[in-house]
Amino acid sequence: VINNRGKAREHLMAILRDLENLSGNQQLSPETLNAVAEAMNLPQSTVAGFVGFYTMFSTRPRAKFLIRVCKSGPCHVMGARTIFDYVEKHLGISPGQTTADGLFHLEACECLGICSVAPAMMINYDLHGNLTEERIATILDGYRSREPFFGEACGPEVEGRVCMLDEPGQTQRLTEKIGSIDPLSVDSYLEKGGYAAIKKALAEYQPDDVIAIVKDSGLRGRGGAGFPAGVKWSFLPKGDMQKYVICNADEGEPGTYKDRILMEENPHGLLEGMMLCGYATGATVGYIYIRGEYRRSIERLQRAIDQAREKGILGDNIFGSSFRFDIFIKEGGGAYVCGEESSLMNSMEGKRGYPRFRPPFPAGAGFLAKPSNVNNVETYASVPMIIEKGAAWYKSVGLETCTGTKLYCLSGKLNRTGLVEMPMGTTLREIIETFGKGIKNGKTFKFAQVGGSAGGILGPELMDLPLDIDSTIKAGVTLGSGVVLVCDEDTCPVDFLLDVLNFFEHESCGQCVPCRVGTRQLHHLARKFATGTAVPGDLDLMVEKAKLMKNSLCALGQSPILPITTMLKYFREDFLRHCDPSLCCPECANSLAHYYRGH
Ligand code: SF4
């Protein structure tokens, strides 16, 4: 395995993943880790520390089939707790346990990125959504006669209605090719005009022209921060030094699944966007860092890269020019914090995914201390159409300061859930009513969390809020990555916030005190409300502690304040009612009974 992958430390993640798959019980034993350390000339503690950081690895034996049940926001709202009940009923195991025959091991996990079909689980790398008791029984029985498989995730269970292509009224630009091209074929992409933008750039534009067009288009990063992409590209130093184009495909924000769909259904579109960035900035190598759970994305992108190399689209003298560029894939290991760009680069280097102190910024010293540009999938995938059709065309939709379209990820208690592409600034009402077809089972809207777990809570009075980067910030929330998680009258705000704060405690990397201690204390306070042991003063205490976390090193530690304060703005009374143990609600009791047992 090591000879295949290479001995450099940056290959550590891939080597360990291969060894885990070969183990037969998805274990990285201490003996294996020591052997890896010796062969790669790394301290044993380095390898052990690396494995301990990433939740997808285990040094303890697991099983032939590893069942990971998602408990993040959308799955939580859609009944993830009952999924544990069903698995327990069928297999007789709780989270953390293995069946006596060594066939199944059960774990709780955070977002799997198939939120439109929540509740969901992953078995090895197969994704299963829309779970019910009957489906779980059938699915698990099907595995008894199967050999373990670690390849591309099987599709039928998740395909369903993940992308609302058939829903009229959308402005389909990023999703235009989805459904009309074969994502497994470079020829299909070429037939539909694929790689025309990079050809055009090489023939007609100097690198600075490309940057100028991207700047003029007003494209802002779609990962959450909303920084202008062209301006970011211009920060990379000029000259012939080694530079990198890095794609952040570590889509871990609960409720987000747009990048997965772009990578699976139009992989060449992402490659072309990265190539344009490489040409514009003078970088010759690109990396796509994909979360380890996204097996299908990894395999489809690798196939696309191989095909592009065979056709001479990646490599030297691309389309007869002097431009050379190649792209490689790096896998994540199950750590939400690696979505932060500096921790992502540490992870790419074979280290624990700790966020770095800044400066230096990636444009000066990024991957392997070389100048690097980091954008996410949706951002890079937007660039080919900008180059092909021009900046004026791109900004003909959206808002003046927030141009183009946005991919919104609908999940939760809606009649229809899935991916929708609309101009930036489409209102929450339009998204919910036109595309979500209203609230499920005729219930009433209670609130929506927009932007993922780190996002704010929007009550009914904000139904007409334009969902764009600036309007959401002005309203005291955030667009984030475009999550729209809708909750109905049955959702308990205390139980919802408990799940959010449990998530942050679980995902804190522990590097800095405000976040390490703060996430734990906030989770503890939420549990007090959930168990009827809180006092009214705990509400202010929770806000005070979240404010202190503003001093945290990275965005993760600075995030809990938003869901807490926005939730309390609407539902303070619900929290006060939970201070009375006799009024404690079954939702909270249910969560406590499920997620904290054997986990
Ligand atoms: Fe780690 Fe949290 Fe500090 Fe970020 S804020 S570096 S996640 S401990």
Coordinates of C-alpha atoms and ligand atoms in Angstrom, one line a residue:
V1 CA 0.0 0.0 0.0
I2 CA 2.7 2.4 0.9
N3 CA 4.7 1.7 -2.2
N4 CA 1.6 2.3 -4.3
R5 CA 0.7 5.6 -2.6
G6 CA 4.2 7.0 -1.9
K7 CA 6.1 7.5 1.3
A8 CA 5.6 11.2 1.7
R9 CA 3.6 12.3 4.7
E10 CA 0.9 13.9 2.5
H11 CA -0.2 10.4 1.5
L12 CA -0.9 9.2 5.1
M13 CA -4.6 9.6 4.9
A14 CA -4.9 7.6 1.7
I15 CA -2.6 4.9 3.0
L16 CA -4.6 4.5 6.2
R17 CA -7.8 4.4 4.3
D18 CA -6.5 1.6 2.1
L19 CA -5.3 -0.4 5.1
E20 CA -8.6 0.0 6.9
N21 CA -10.4 -1.3 3.9
L22 CA -8.1 -4.3 3.7
S23 CA -8.4 -5.1 7.4
G24 CA -11.6 -7.1 7.1
N25 CA -13.1 -5.4 10.2
Q26 CA -12.4 -1.8 9.4
Q27 CA -9.8 -1.5 12.1
L28 CA -6.4 0.2 12.2
S29 CA -4.8 -1.8 14.9
P30 CA -1.9 -0.4 17.0
E31 CA 0.4 -2.9 15.2
T32 CA -0.7 -1.6 11.8
L33 CA -0.1 2.0 12.9
N34 CA 3.4 1.2 14.2
A35 CA 4.3 -0.6 11.0
V36 CA 3.1 2.4 9.0
A37 CA 5.1 4.8 11.2
E38 CA 8.2 2.7 10.7
A39 CA 7.8 2.4 6.9
M40 CA 7.1 6.1 6.5
N41 CA 9.8 7.2 8.9
L42 CA 7.3 9.0 11.1
P43 CA 7.1 8.9 14.9
Q44 CA 4.6 6.4 16.2
S45 CA 2.9 9.2 18.1
T46 CA 2.4 11.2 14.9
V47 CA 0.5 8.3 13.2
A48 CA -1.5 7.5 16.3
G49 CA -2.4 11.2 16.8
F50 CA -3.4 11.5 13.2
V51 CA -5.8 8.5 13.5
G52 CA -7.2 9.7 16.8
F53 CA -8.2 13.1 15.2
Y54 CA -10.3 11.7 12.3
T55 CA -13.6 10.2 13.2
M56 CA -13.8 7.8 10.3
F57 CA -10.8 5.8 11.7
S58 CA -10.9 3.4 14.6
T59 CA -8.1 1.5 16.3
R60 CA -10.7 -0.9 17.7
P61 CA -12.2 -3.7 15.6
R62 CA -15.5 -2.8 14.0
A63 CA -17.1 -5.2 11.5
K64 CA -17.5 -6.3 7.9
F65 CA -20.2 -3.7 7.6
L66 CA -20.0 -0.4 9.3
I67 CA -23.4 1.3 9.8
R68 CA -23.2 5.0 10.3
V69 CA -26.5 6.7 11.2
C70 CA -26.6 10.4 10.7
K71 CA -27.8 12.5 13.6
S72 CA -27.1 16.0 12.3
G73 CA -29.8 18.7 11.9
P74 CA -31.8 17.5 8.9
C75 CA -31.7 13.9 9.9
H76 CA -32.4 14.8 13.5
V77 CA -35.5 16.8 12.5
M78 CA -36.7 14.0 10.3
G79 CA -36.5 11.3 13.0
A80 CA -32.9 10.0 13.2
R81 CA -33.6 8.8 16.7
T82 CA -36.1 6.2 15.6
I83 CA -33.5 4.9 13.1
F84 CA -31.4 3.8 16.0
D85 CA -34.4 2.1 17.5
Y86 CA -35.0 0.2 14.3
V87 CA -31.4 -0.9 13.9
E88 CA -31.3 -1.9 17.5
K89 CA -34.5 -3.9 17.1
H90 CA -33.2 -5.6 14.0
L91 CA -29.6 -6.3 15.0
G92 CA -29.7 -6.1 18.8
I93 CA -26.9 -3.6 19.0
S94 CA -26.5 0.0 20.3
P95 CA -24.1 2.7 19.0
G96 CA -20.6 1.5 19.6
Q97 CA -21.4 -2.2 19.5
T98 CA -20.8 -5.0 17.0
T99 CA -23.1 -8.0 16.3
A100 CA -21.8 -11.3 17.7
D101 CA -21.2 -12.6 14.2
G102 CA -18.9 -9.7 13.4
L103 CA -21.1 -8.6 10.5
F104 CA -22.4 -5.2 11.6
H105 CA -21.1 -2.4 13.8
L106 CA -23.2 0.7 14.6
E107 CA -22.1 4.2 15.0
A108 CA -23.7 7.6 15.1
C109 CA -22.2 10.2 12.7
E110 CA -22.6 13.7 11.6
C111 CA -23.9 14.9 8.3
L112 CA -23.6 12.5 5.3
G113 CA -24.5 15.1 2.7
I114 CA -27.8 13.5 1.5
C115 CA -30.0 15.7 3.6
S116 CA -32.8 15.9 1.1
V117 CA -33.6 12.2 1.7
A118 CA -33.2 12.3 5.5
P119 CA -33.2 10.3 7.7
A120 CA -30.1 8.6 6.3
M121 CA -27.4 6.2 7.0
M122 CA -24.2 4.9 5.3
I123 CA -23.1 1.3 5.3
N124 CA -19.5 1.1 4.4
Y125 CA -19.7 3.7 1.6
D126 CA -23.3 2.9 0.4
L127 CA -25.7 5.7 1.2
H128 CA -29.3 4.9 2.1
G129 CA -31.9 7.6 2.5
N130 CA -35.7 8.0 3.2
L131 CA -35.3 5.4 5.9
T132 CA -38.3 3.7 7.5
E133 CA -38.5 0.6 9.7
E134 CA -39.4 -1.6 6.7
R135 CA -36.6 -0.3 4.5
I136 CA -34.0 -0.7 7.2
A137 CA -35.0 -4.4 7.7
T138 CA -34.7 -5.0 3.9
I139 CA -31.5 -3.1 3.6
L140 CA -29.7 -4.9 6.5
D141 CA -30.9 -8.3 5.3
G142 CA -29.5 -7.6 1.9
Y143 CA -26.0 -7.1 3.4
R144 CA -25.9 -10.5 5.1
S145 CA -25.2 -12.2 1.8
R146 CA -22.9 -9.5 0.4
E147 CA -19.1 -9.2 0.4
P148 CA -17.8 -6.0 1.9
F149 CA -17.4 -3.4 -0.8
F150 CA -15.6 -0.1 -0.5
G151 CA -16.2 1.3 -4.0
E152 CA -18.7 3.8 -5.4
A153 CA -21.7 4.2 -3.3
C154 CA -24.8 2.5 -4.7
G155 CA -27.2 5.0 -6.1
P156 CA -30.9 4.0 -6.1
E157 CA -31.4 4.7 -2.4
V158 CA -30.2 8.3 -2.7
E159 CA -31.0 9.3 -6.2
G160 CA -34.7 10.0 -5.7
R161 CA -35.4 13.7 -6.0
V162 CA -32.1 15.2 -5.0
C163 CA -32.0 17.8 -7.7
M164 CA -35.3 19.4 -8.7
L165 CA -34.5 19.6 -12.4
D166 CA -38.1 19.0 -13.4
E167 CA -39.3 21.9 -11.3
P168 CA -40.1 24.9 -13.5
G169 CA -39.2 28.5 -12.5
Q170 CA -35.6 27.9 -11.8
T171 CA -32.6 29.8 -13.3
Q172 CA -30.5 26.8 -14.2
R173 CA -26.9 27.8 -14.9
L174 CA -24.7 25.7 -12.7
T175 CA -27.2 22.8 -13.0
E176 CA -27.8 23.3 -16.7
K177 CA -25.7 20.3 -17.8
I178 CA -26.9 18.0 -15.1
G179 CA -29.1 15.4 -16.6
S180 CA -28.1 16.2 -20.1
I181 CA -24.5 14.9 -19.9
D182 CA -23.1 11.6 -18.9
P183 CA -20.9 12.3 -15.9
L184 CA -18.8 9.3 -16.6
S185 CA -17.8 10.4 -20.1
V186 CA -15.5 13.3 -21.1
D187 CA -16.9 13.0 -24.6
S188 CA -20.3 13.7 -23.4
Y189 CA -19.1 16.9 -21.7
L190 CA -17.2 17.9 -24.8
E191 CA -20.2 17.4 -27.0
K192 CA -22.2 19.8 -24.8
G193 CA -19.6 22.5 -25.2
G194 CA -17.4 21.4 -22.2
Y195 CA -13.9 22.8 -22.0
A196 CA -14.8 25.6 -24.4
A197 CA -14.1 28.2 -21.7
I198 CA -10.5 27.1 -21.0
K199 CA -10.0 26.9 -24.8
K200 CA -11.3 30.4 -25.2
A201 CA -9.2 31.7 -22.3
L202 CA -6.0 30.1 -23.7
A203 CA -6.7 31.5 -27.2
E204 CA -8.0 35.0 -26.4
Y205 CA -7.0 36.1 -22.9
Q206 CA -3.9 36.8 -20.9
P207 CA -4.0 35.4 -17.3
D208 CA -4.8 38.9 -16.0
D209 CA -7.7 39.2 -18.3
V210 CA -9.3 36.1 -16.8
I211 CA -8.9 37.6 -13.3
A212 CA -10.4 40.9 -14.5
I213 CA -13.4 39.1 -16.0
V214 CA -14.0 37.1 -12.8
K215 CA -13.7 40.3 -10.8
D216 CA -16.1 42.1 -13.1
S217 CA -18.6 39.3 -12.9
G218 CA -18.9 40.0 -9.1
L219 CA -18.6 36.2 -8.3
R220 CA -18.3 35.8 -4.6
G221 CA -17.1 32.7 -2.9
R222 CA -19.9 30.3 -2.3
G223 CA -18.4 28.5 0.7
G224 CA -19.9 30.9 3.2
A225 CA -17.6 33.9 3.6
G226 CA -18.6 35.5 0.3
F227 CA -15.2 37.0 -0.5
P228 CA -14.9 38.1 -4.2
A229 CA -13.3 35.3 -6.1
G230 CA -11.4 37.4 -8.6
V231 CA -9.9 39.6 -5.9
K232 CA -8.8 36.5 -4.0
W233 CA -7.1 35.1 -7.1
S234 CA -5.3 38.4 -7.6
F235 CA -3.6 38.0 -4.2
L236 CA -1.4 35.1 -5.4
P237 CA 2.1 36.4 -6.2
K238 CA 3.2 36.7 -9.8
G239 CA 6.2 34.7 -11.0
D240 CA 7.2 31.1 -11.8
M241 CA 7.2 29.7 -8.2
Q242 CA 5.2 26.6 -7.4
K243 CA 1.6 27.6 -6.7
Y244 CA -1.5 25.5 -6.0
V245 CA -5.2 25.7 -6.8
I246 CA -7.1 24.0 -4.0
C247 CA -10.8 23.1 -4.1
N248 CA -12.5 22.8 -0.8
A249 CA -14.9 19.9 -1.3
D250 CA -15.1 19.1 2.4
E251 CA -18.8 19.8 2.4
G252 CA -19.5 19.1 6.1
E253 CA -22.0 21.8 7.1
P254 CA -25.1 19.9 8.1
G255 CA -27.8 20.3 5.5
T256 CA -25.4 21.0 2.6
Y257 CA -25.2 18.6 -0.4
K258 CA -24.9 20.9 -3.4
D259 CA -21.2 20.3 -4.0
R260 CA -21.7 16.6 -3.9
I261 CA -24.3 16.8 -6.7
L262 CA -22.0 19.1 -8.8
M263 CA -19.1 16.7 -8.4
E264 CA -21.1 13.6 -9.1
E265 CA -23.2 14.9 -12.0
N266 CA -20.8 17.3 -13.7
P267 CA -17.2 16.5 -12.6
H268 CA -15.6 18.0 -15.6
G269 CA -17.2 21.4 -14.9
L270 CA -15.3 21.6 -11.6
L271 CA -12.0 20.5 -13.3
E272 CA -12.5 23.2 -16.0
G273 CA -13.1 25.9 -13.3
M274 CA -9.9 24.9 -11.5
M275 CA -8.0 24.9 -14.8
L276 CA -9.1 28.5 -15.4
C277 CA -7.9 29.5 -11.9
G278 CA -4.6 27.8 -12.6
Y279 CA -4.2 29.7 -15.9
A280 CA -5.2 33.0 -14.3
T281 CA -2.8 32.6 -11.3
G282 CA 0.1 30.8 -12.8
A283 CA -0.5 27.6 -10.7
T284 CA 0.3 24.3 -12.4
V285 CA -1.2 21.9 -9.9
G286 CA -4.6 21.6 -8.4
Y287 CA -5.9 19.5 -5.5
I288 CA -9.5 18.6 -4.7
Y289 CA -9.9 17.9 -1.0
I290 CA -13.1 15.8 -0.7
R291 CA -14.6 14.5 2.5
G292 CA -14.0 10.8 2.9
E293 CA -17.7 10.0 3.0
Y294 CA -18.2 11.2 -0.6
R295 CA -17.1 8.0 -2.2
R296 CA -19.0 8.5 -5.4
S297 CA -17.7 12.0 -5.8
I298 CA -14.2 10.8 -5.3
E299 CA -14.5 8.0 -7.9
R300 CA -16.3 10.1 -10.5
L301 CA -13.8 12.9 -10.2
Q302 CA -10.9 10.5 -10.4
R303 CA -12.4 9.0 -13.5
A304 CA -12.9 12.5 -15.0
I305 CA -9.3 13.4 -14.2
D306 CA -8.0 10.1 -15.8
Q307 CA -10.1 10.8 -18.9
A308 CA -9.0 14.4 -19.2
R309 CA -5.3 13.3 -18.9
E310 CA -5.9 10.7 -21.7
K311 CA -7.3 13.4 -23.9
G312 CA -4.5 15.8 -23.2
I313 CA -6.9 18.2 -21.5
L314 CA -4.8 17.9 -18.3
G315 CA -1.0 17.7 -18.6
D316 CA 1.4 19.7 -20.7
N317 CA 0.7 21.9 -23.6
I318 CA -3.1 21.9 -23.0
F319 CA -5.0 22.6 -26.3
G320 CA -1.8 23.3 -28.1
S321 CA -0.8 26.1 -25.7
S322 CA 2.2 26.4 -23.3
F323 CA -0.2 26.0 -20.3
R324 CA 0.3 22.9 -18.2
F325 CA -1.9 21.9 -15.3
D326 CA -2.8 18.7 -13.5
I327 CA -5.3 17.8 -10.7
F328 CA -5.1 15.4 -7.8
I329 CA -7.5 14.2 -5.2
K330 CA -7.0 14.2 -1.4
E331 CA -9.5 12.6 0.9
G332 CA -10.7 13.8 4.2
G333 CA -11.2 11.6 7.3
G334 CA -14.4 12.8 8.9
A335 CA -13.6 16.1 10.6
Y336 CA -15.9 19.1 10.1
V337 CA -13.2 21.5 11.1
C338 CA -11.3 20.6 7.9
G339 CA -13.8 22.7 5.9
E340 CA -11.8 25.6 7.3
E341 CA -9.2 26.3 4.7
S342 CA -6.0 26.3 6.9
S343 CA -7.0 23.0 8.6
L344 CA -7.8 21.6 5.2
M345 CA -4.3 22.3 4.1
N346 CA -2.8 20.7 7.3
S347 CA -5.0 17.7 6.6
M348 CA -3.7 17.6 3.0
E349 CA -0.2 17.5 4.3
G350 CA -0.9 14.4 6.4
K351 CA -1.3 16.2 9.7
R352 CA -4.1 16.6 12.2
G353 CA -6.6 19.1 10.8
Y354 CA -5.9 22.0 13.2
P355 CA -6.6 25.5 11.9
R356 CA -3.5 27.6 11.5
F357 CA -2.8 31.0 13.0
R358 CA -3.0 33.7 10.4
P359 CA -1.1 35.4 8.9
P360 CA 0.4 34.0 6.8
F361 CA -2.7 33.6 4.5
P362 CA -2.9 30.8 1.9
A363 CA -2.1 33.2 -0.9
G364 CA 1.3 33.7 0.7
A365 CA 2.0 30.4 2.3
G366 CA -0.7 27.7 1.9
F367 CA -0.3 24.0 1.0
L368 CA 3.3 22.9 1.8
A369 CA 4.0 26.6 2.5
K370 CA 3.5 27.5 -1.1
P371 CA 1.1 30.2 -2.4
S372 CA -2.3 28.6 -2.7
N373 CA -5.8 29.7 -3.7
V374 CA -8.7 28.0 -1.9
N375 CA -12.3 28.2 -3.2
N376 CA -15.1 25.7 -2.9
V377 CA -16.8 23.5 -5.6
E378 CA -19.7 25.8 -6.4
T379 CA -17.3 28.8 -6.8
Y380 CA -14.9 27.1 -9.2
A381 CA -17.8 25.4 -11.1
S382 CA -19.3 28.9 -11.8
V383 CA -16.2 30.2 -13.6
P384 CA -16.4 28.4 -17.0
M385 CA -19.8 30.0 -17.8
I386 CA -18.4 33.4 -16.8
I387 CA -15.5 33.1 -19.2
E388 CA -17.6 31.6 -21.9
K389 CA -20.6 34.0 -21.7
G390 CA -19.0 37.0 -20.2
A391 CA -19.3 39.0 -16.9
A392 CA -22.3 41.0 -18.1
W393 CA -24.3 37.9 -18.8
Y394 CA -23.3 36.4 -15.4
K395 CA -24.4 39.5 -13.4
S396 CA -27.6 39.8 -15.4
V397 CA -29.3 37.8 -12.6
G398 CA -29.0 38.2 -8.9
L399 CA -28.3 41.4 -7.0
E400 CA -25.9 44.3 -7.7
T401 CA -23.6 43.3 -4.9
C402 CA -24.4 39.6 -5.0
T403 CA -24.5 38.4 -8.6
G404 CA -25.4 35.2 -10.3
T405 CA -27.4 32.2 -9.0
K406 CA -27.2 30.3 -5.8
L407 CA -27.7 26.6 -5.1
Y408 CA -30.1 26.2 -2.2
C409 CA -30.3 22.9 -0.4
L410 CA -33.8 22.2 0.9
S411 CA -34.4 19.8 3.7
G412 CA -36.6 19.2 6.7
K413 CA -40.4 19.3 7.0
L414 CA -41.3 20.2 3.4
N415 CA -43.5 18.4 0.9
R416 CA -40.5 18.4 -1.5
T417 CA -36.9 18.6 -0.7
G418 CA -33.9 18.8 -3.0
L419 CA -31.5 21.2 -4.8
V420 CA -32.8 24.3 -6.3
E421 CA -30.9 26.9 -8.4
M422 CA -32.3 30.5 -8.2
P423 CA -30.9 34.0 -8.5
M424 CA -29.1 35.3 -5.4
G425 CA -31.7 37.0 -3.2
T426 CA -34.6 34.7 -3.8
T427 CA -36.8 34.9 -0.7
L428 CA -37.3 32.2 1.9
R429 CA -41.0 32.3 1.1
E430 CA -40.5 31.6 -2.6
I431 CA -38.1 28.8 -1.9
I432 CA -40.4 27.1 0.6
E433 CA -43.7 27.7 -1.2
T434 CA -42.7 27.3 -4.8
F435 CA -40.1 24.6 -4.6
G436 CA -40.7 23.0 -1.2
K437 CA -44.5 22.9 -1.9
G438 CA -45.3 24.0 1.6
I439 CA -45.0 22.3 4.9
K440 CA -45.4 18.6 5.1
N441 CA -48.7 17.1 6.3
G442 CA -50.4 20.4 6.3
K443 CA -48.6 21.6 9.4
T444 CA -47.5 25.1 10.1
F445 CA -44.0 26.7 9.6
K446 CA -42.2 27.2 12.9
F447 CA -38.7 28.2 11.9
A448 CA -35.9 27.6 9.4
Q449 CA -32.2 27.3 10.0
V450 CA -30.4 28.9 7.1
G451 CA -26.7 28.4 6.5
G452 CA -26.3 25.0 8.3
S453 CA -25.6 24.3 12.0
A454 CA -23.5 27.5 12.2
G455 CA -26.4 29.5 10.7
G456 CA -29.2 31.5 12.2
I457 CA -32.8 30.8 13.0
L458 CA -35.4 32.5 10.9
G459 CA -38.9 32.9 12.2
P460 CA -42.1 33.5 10.3
E461 CA -41.5 37.3 10.2
L462 CA -38.4 36.7 8.0
M463 CA -40.2 34.7 5.3
D464 CA -39.7 37.6 2.8
L465 CA -36.0 37.9 3.6
P466 CA -33.9 37.7 0.4
L467 CA -31.5 34.9 0.8
D468 CA -28.3 36.4 -0.4
I469 CA -25.0 37.1 1.4
D470 CA -25.6 40.7 2.4
S471 CA -29.3 40.7 3.2
T472 CA -28.9 37.7 5.5
I473 CA -26.0 39.4 7.4
K474 CA -28.0 42.6 7.7
A475 CA -30.9 40.6 9.2
G476 CA -28.5 39.1 11.8
V477 CA -28.3 35.7 10.2
T478 CA -26.1 34.2 7.4
L479 CA -26.6 32.6 4.1
G480 CA -23.6 30.3 4.7
S481 CA -23.5 27.5 2.2
G482 CA -27.1 27.8 1.2
V483 CA -28.8 25.4 3.6
V484 CA -32.6 25.8 4.1
L485 CA -33.6 23.4 6.9
V486 CA -37.3 23.9 7.6
C487 CA -39.0 22.9 10.9
D488 CA -42.7 22.7 11.6
E489 CA -44.9 23.1 14.7
D490 CA -43.8 19.8 16.1
T491 CA -40.1 20.7 16.4
C492 CA -39.0 21.5 19.9
P493 CA -36.5 24.5 19.8
V494 CA -34.7 23.2 22.9
D495 CA -34.2 19.8 21.4
F496 CA -33.1 21.4 18.1
L497 CA -30.5 23.6 19.8
L498 CA -29.3 20.6 21.9
D499 CA -28.5 18.8 18.7
V500 CA -26.7 21.8 17.3
L501 CA -24.6 22.3 20.4
N502 CA -23.8 18.6 20.6
F503 CA -22.5 18.9 17.1
F504 CA -20.2 21.8 17.9
E505 CA -18.8 20.1 21.0
H506 CA -18.2 16.9 18.9
E507 CA -16.5 18.9 16.1
S508 CA -14.3 21.3 18.1
C509 CA -10.7 20.4 17.4
G510 CA -9.8 21.3 20.9
Q511 CA -6.8 23.5 20.0
C512 CA -7.9 26.7 21.7
V513 CA -9.5 27.2 25.1
P514 CA -12.5 29.3 24.3
C515 CA -13.9 26.8 21.9
R516 CA -12.7 23.6 23.6
V517 CA -14.2 24.6 26.9
G518 CA -17.0 26.8 25.5
T519 CA -18.6 24.2 23.3
R520 CA -18.6 21.7 26.2
Q521 CA -20.2 24.2 28.5
L522 CA -22.8 25.2 26.0
H523 CA -23.7 21.7 25.3
H524 CA -23.9 21.1 29.1
L525 CA -26.3 24.0 29.5
A526 CA -28.5 22.8 26.6
R527 CA -28.7 19.4 28.3
K528 CA -29.8 21.1 31.5
F529 CA -32.8 22.6 29.6
A530 CA -33.5 19.3 27.9
T531 CA -33.6 17.5 31.3
G532 CA -35.6 20.1 33.2
T533 CA -32.6 21.0 35.5
A534 CA -31.9 24.5 34.1
V535 CA -32.7 27.7 35.9
P536 CA -33.9 30.8 34.0
G537 CA -30.5 32.5 34.5
D538 CA -28.9 29.7 32.4
L539 CA -30.3 31.4 29.3
D540 CA -28.2 34.5 29.8
L541 CA -25.3 32.4 30.9
M542 CA -25.5 30.5 27.6
V543 CA -25.4 33.8 25.6
E544 CA -22.5 35.1 27.7
K545 CA -20.4 32.0 27.2
A546 CA -21.1 32.0 23.4
K547 CA -20.0 35.6 23.3
L548 CA -16.7 34.7 25.0
M549 CA -16.1 32.2 22.2
K550 CA -15.8 35.0 19.7
N551 CA -12.2 35.0 20.8
S552 CA -11.7 31.5 19.4
L553 CA -9.1 30.9 16.7
C554 CA -11.3 29.8 13.9
A555 CA -14.9 30.2 12.6
L556 CA -16.1 27.0 14.4
G557 CA -15.6 28.5 17.8
Q558 CA -17.1 31.8 16.7
S559 CA -20.2 30.0 15.3
P560 CA -22.5 28.9 18.2
I561 CA -23.5 32.5 19.1
L562 CA -25.6 32.8 16.0
P563 CA -27.9 29.8 16.4
I564 CA -28.2 30.5 20.2
T565 CA -29.1 34.2 20.0
T566 CA -31.4 33.8 17.0
M567 CA -33.2 30.8 18.6
L568 CA -33.7 32.7 21.8
K569 CA -35.1 35.7 20.0
Y570 CA -38.1 33.6 19.0
F571 CA -38.3 30.8 21.5
R572 CA -37.2 32.2 24.9
E573 CA -40.5 31.1 26.4
D574 CA -39.9 27.5 25.3
F575 CA -36.6 27.4 27.1
L576 CA -38.1 28.9 30.2
R577 CA -40.8 26.3 30.2
H578 CA -38.2 23.6 30.0
C579 CA -36.9 24.8 33.4
D580 CA -39.8 23.0 35.0
P581 CA -39.1 19.3 35.0
S582 CA -42.8 18.5 35.0
L583 CA -43.1 20.2 31.6
C584 CA -40.1 18.6 30.0
C585 CA -41.0 17.5 26.5
P586 CA -40.7 14.0 25.0
E587 CA -38.6 15.3 22.1
C588 CA -35.8 16.2 24.4
A589 CA -36.1 13.1 26.4
N590 CA -36.0 11.0 23.2
S591 CA -32.8 12.7 22.1
L592 CA -31.1 12.2 25.4
A593 CA -32.1 8.6 25.5
H594 CA -30.7 7.9 22.0
Y595 CA -27.6 9.9 21.3
Y596 CA -25.8 9.6 24.6
R597 CA -26.2 5.8 24.9
G598 CA -23.0 4.0 24.0
H599 CA -21.8 7.0 22.1
Ligands
SF4_1 FE1 -10.2 24.3 17.1 FE2 -12.4 25.4 17.9 FE3 -10.1 26.7 18.2 FE4 -11.2 26.3 15.8 S1 -12.0 27.6 17.4 S2 -9.1 26.1 16.4 S3 -12.2 24.3 16.0 S4 -10.7 24.7 19.2

